[in-house]
Short mmCIF file of C-alpha atoms in Angstrom, two decimals:
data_model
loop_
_atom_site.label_atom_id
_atom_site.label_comp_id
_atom_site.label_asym_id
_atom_site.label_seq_id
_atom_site.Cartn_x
_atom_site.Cartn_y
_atom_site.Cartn_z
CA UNK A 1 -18.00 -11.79 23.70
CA UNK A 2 -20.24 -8.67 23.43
CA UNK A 3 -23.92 -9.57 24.72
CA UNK A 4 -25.37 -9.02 21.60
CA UNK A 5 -23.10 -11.79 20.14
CA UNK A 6 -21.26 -9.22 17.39
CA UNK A 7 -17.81 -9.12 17.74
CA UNK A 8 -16.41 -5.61 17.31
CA UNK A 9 -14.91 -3.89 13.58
CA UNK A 10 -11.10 -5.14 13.25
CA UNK A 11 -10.99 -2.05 10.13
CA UNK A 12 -8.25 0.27 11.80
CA UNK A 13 -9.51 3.88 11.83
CA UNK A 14 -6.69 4.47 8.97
CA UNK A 15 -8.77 1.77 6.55
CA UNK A 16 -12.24 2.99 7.77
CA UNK A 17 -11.43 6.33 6.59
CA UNK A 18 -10.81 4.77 3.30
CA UNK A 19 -13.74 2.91 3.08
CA UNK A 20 -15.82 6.15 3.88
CA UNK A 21 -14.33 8.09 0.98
CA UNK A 22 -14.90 5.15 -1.38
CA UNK A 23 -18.84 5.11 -0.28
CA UNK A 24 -19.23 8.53 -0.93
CA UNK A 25 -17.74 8.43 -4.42
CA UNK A 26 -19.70 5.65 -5.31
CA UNK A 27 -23.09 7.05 -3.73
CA UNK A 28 -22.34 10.65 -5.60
CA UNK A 29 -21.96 8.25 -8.66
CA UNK A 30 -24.42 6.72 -8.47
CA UNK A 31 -26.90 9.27 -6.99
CA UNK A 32 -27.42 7.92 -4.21
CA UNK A 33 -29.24 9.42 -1.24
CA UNK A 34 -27.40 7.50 1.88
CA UNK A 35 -28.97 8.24 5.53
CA UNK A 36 -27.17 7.47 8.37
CA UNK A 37 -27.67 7.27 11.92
CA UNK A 38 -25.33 6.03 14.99
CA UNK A 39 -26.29 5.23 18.20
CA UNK A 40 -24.45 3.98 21.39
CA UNK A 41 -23.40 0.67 21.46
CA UNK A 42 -21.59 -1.98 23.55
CA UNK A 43 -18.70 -1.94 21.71
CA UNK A 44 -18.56 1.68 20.34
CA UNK A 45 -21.05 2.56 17.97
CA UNK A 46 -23.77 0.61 15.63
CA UNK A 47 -24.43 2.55 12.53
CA UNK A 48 -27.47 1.98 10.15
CA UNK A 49 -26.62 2.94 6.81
CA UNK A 50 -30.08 3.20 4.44
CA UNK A 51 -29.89 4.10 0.93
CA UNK A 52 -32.48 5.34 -1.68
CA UNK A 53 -32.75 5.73 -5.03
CA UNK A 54 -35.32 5.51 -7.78
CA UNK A 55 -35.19 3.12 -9.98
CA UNK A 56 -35.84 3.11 -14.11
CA UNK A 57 -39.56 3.13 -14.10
CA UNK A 58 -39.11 6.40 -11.28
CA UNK A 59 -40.07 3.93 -8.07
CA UNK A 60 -37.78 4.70 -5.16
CA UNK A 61 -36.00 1.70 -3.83
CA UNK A 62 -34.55 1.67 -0.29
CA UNK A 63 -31.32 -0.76 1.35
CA UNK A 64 -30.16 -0.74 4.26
CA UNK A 65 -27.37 -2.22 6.39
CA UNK A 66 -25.24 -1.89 9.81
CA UNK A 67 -22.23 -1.62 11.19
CA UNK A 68 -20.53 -2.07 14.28
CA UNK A 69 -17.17 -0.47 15.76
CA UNK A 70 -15.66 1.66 18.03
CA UNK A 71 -15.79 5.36 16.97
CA UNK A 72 -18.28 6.61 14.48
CA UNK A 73 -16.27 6.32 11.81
CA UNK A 74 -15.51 2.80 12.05
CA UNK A 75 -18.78 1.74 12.31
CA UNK A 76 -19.92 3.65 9.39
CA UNK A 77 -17.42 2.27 7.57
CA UNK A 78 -18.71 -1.35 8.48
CA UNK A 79 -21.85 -0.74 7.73
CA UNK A 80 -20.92 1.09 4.13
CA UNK A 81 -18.95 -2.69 3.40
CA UNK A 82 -22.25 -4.64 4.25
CA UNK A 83 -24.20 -2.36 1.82
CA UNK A 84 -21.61 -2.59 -1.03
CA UNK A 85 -21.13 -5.98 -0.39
CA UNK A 86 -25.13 -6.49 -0.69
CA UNK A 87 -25.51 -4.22 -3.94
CA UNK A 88 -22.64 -6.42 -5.98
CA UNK A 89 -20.96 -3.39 -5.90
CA UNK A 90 -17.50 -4.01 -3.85
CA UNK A 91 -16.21 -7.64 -3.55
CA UNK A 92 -15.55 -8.99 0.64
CA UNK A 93 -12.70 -7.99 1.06
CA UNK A 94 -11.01 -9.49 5.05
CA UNK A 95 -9.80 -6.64 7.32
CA UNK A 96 -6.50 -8.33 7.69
CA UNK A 97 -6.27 -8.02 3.88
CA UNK A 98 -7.02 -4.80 3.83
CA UNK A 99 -4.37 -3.62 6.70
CA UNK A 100 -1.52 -5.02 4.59
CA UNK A 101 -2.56 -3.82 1.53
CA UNK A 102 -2.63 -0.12 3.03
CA UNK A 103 0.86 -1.28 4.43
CA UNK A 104 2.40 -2.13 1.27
CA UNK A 105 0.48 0.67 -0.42
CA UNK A 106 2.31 3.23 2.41
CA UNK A 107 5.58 1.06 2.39
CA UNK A 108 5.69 2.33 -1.32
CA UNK A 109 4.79 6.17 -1.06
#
């Protein structure tokens, strides 16, 4: 157990990397301005994702959301599923789910 009581990202680096190019399509989309910053963490990395856009009557709006894992990448990628998850716009989908989906999605290329 880590000391800050978050156990580390189970995305593989292969499935991260997927998750990172679906956040950017859906942030250029959507116009989207997404910040992100990583720092050092126990297990890796901890990125904070924080997103802005204006809304209809022109106010700007701002999300944001973390991630946790152990390259850069990974954690991004964690903390892009918390903020898609929180917007409505991505379903939860488990890790484990998404490792044998990529599998059978390789196993037929």
């Amino acid at each position: 157990s880590l000391s800050s009581g978050i156990s580390p990202s189970r995305l593989s680096r292969k499935d991260a990397g997927e998750v990172n190019k679906e956040h950017q399509l859906i942030t250029q989309r959507l116009q989207i301005e997404p910040v992100w910053s990583e720092v050092a963490h126990d297990a890796g990395y901890r990125a904070l994702l924080e997103w802005k856009w204006k809304n209809l009557a022109g106010r700007t709006n701002a999300m944001t959301a973390s991630g946790i894992g152990g390259s850069k990448a990974v954690a991004r990628a964690e903390a892009a599923i918390k903020m898609l998850h929180q917007t409505g716009l991505q379903a939860a989908i488990d890790p484990q789910h998404r490792a044998e989906a990529t599998a059978i999605k390789e196993a037929l290329l």
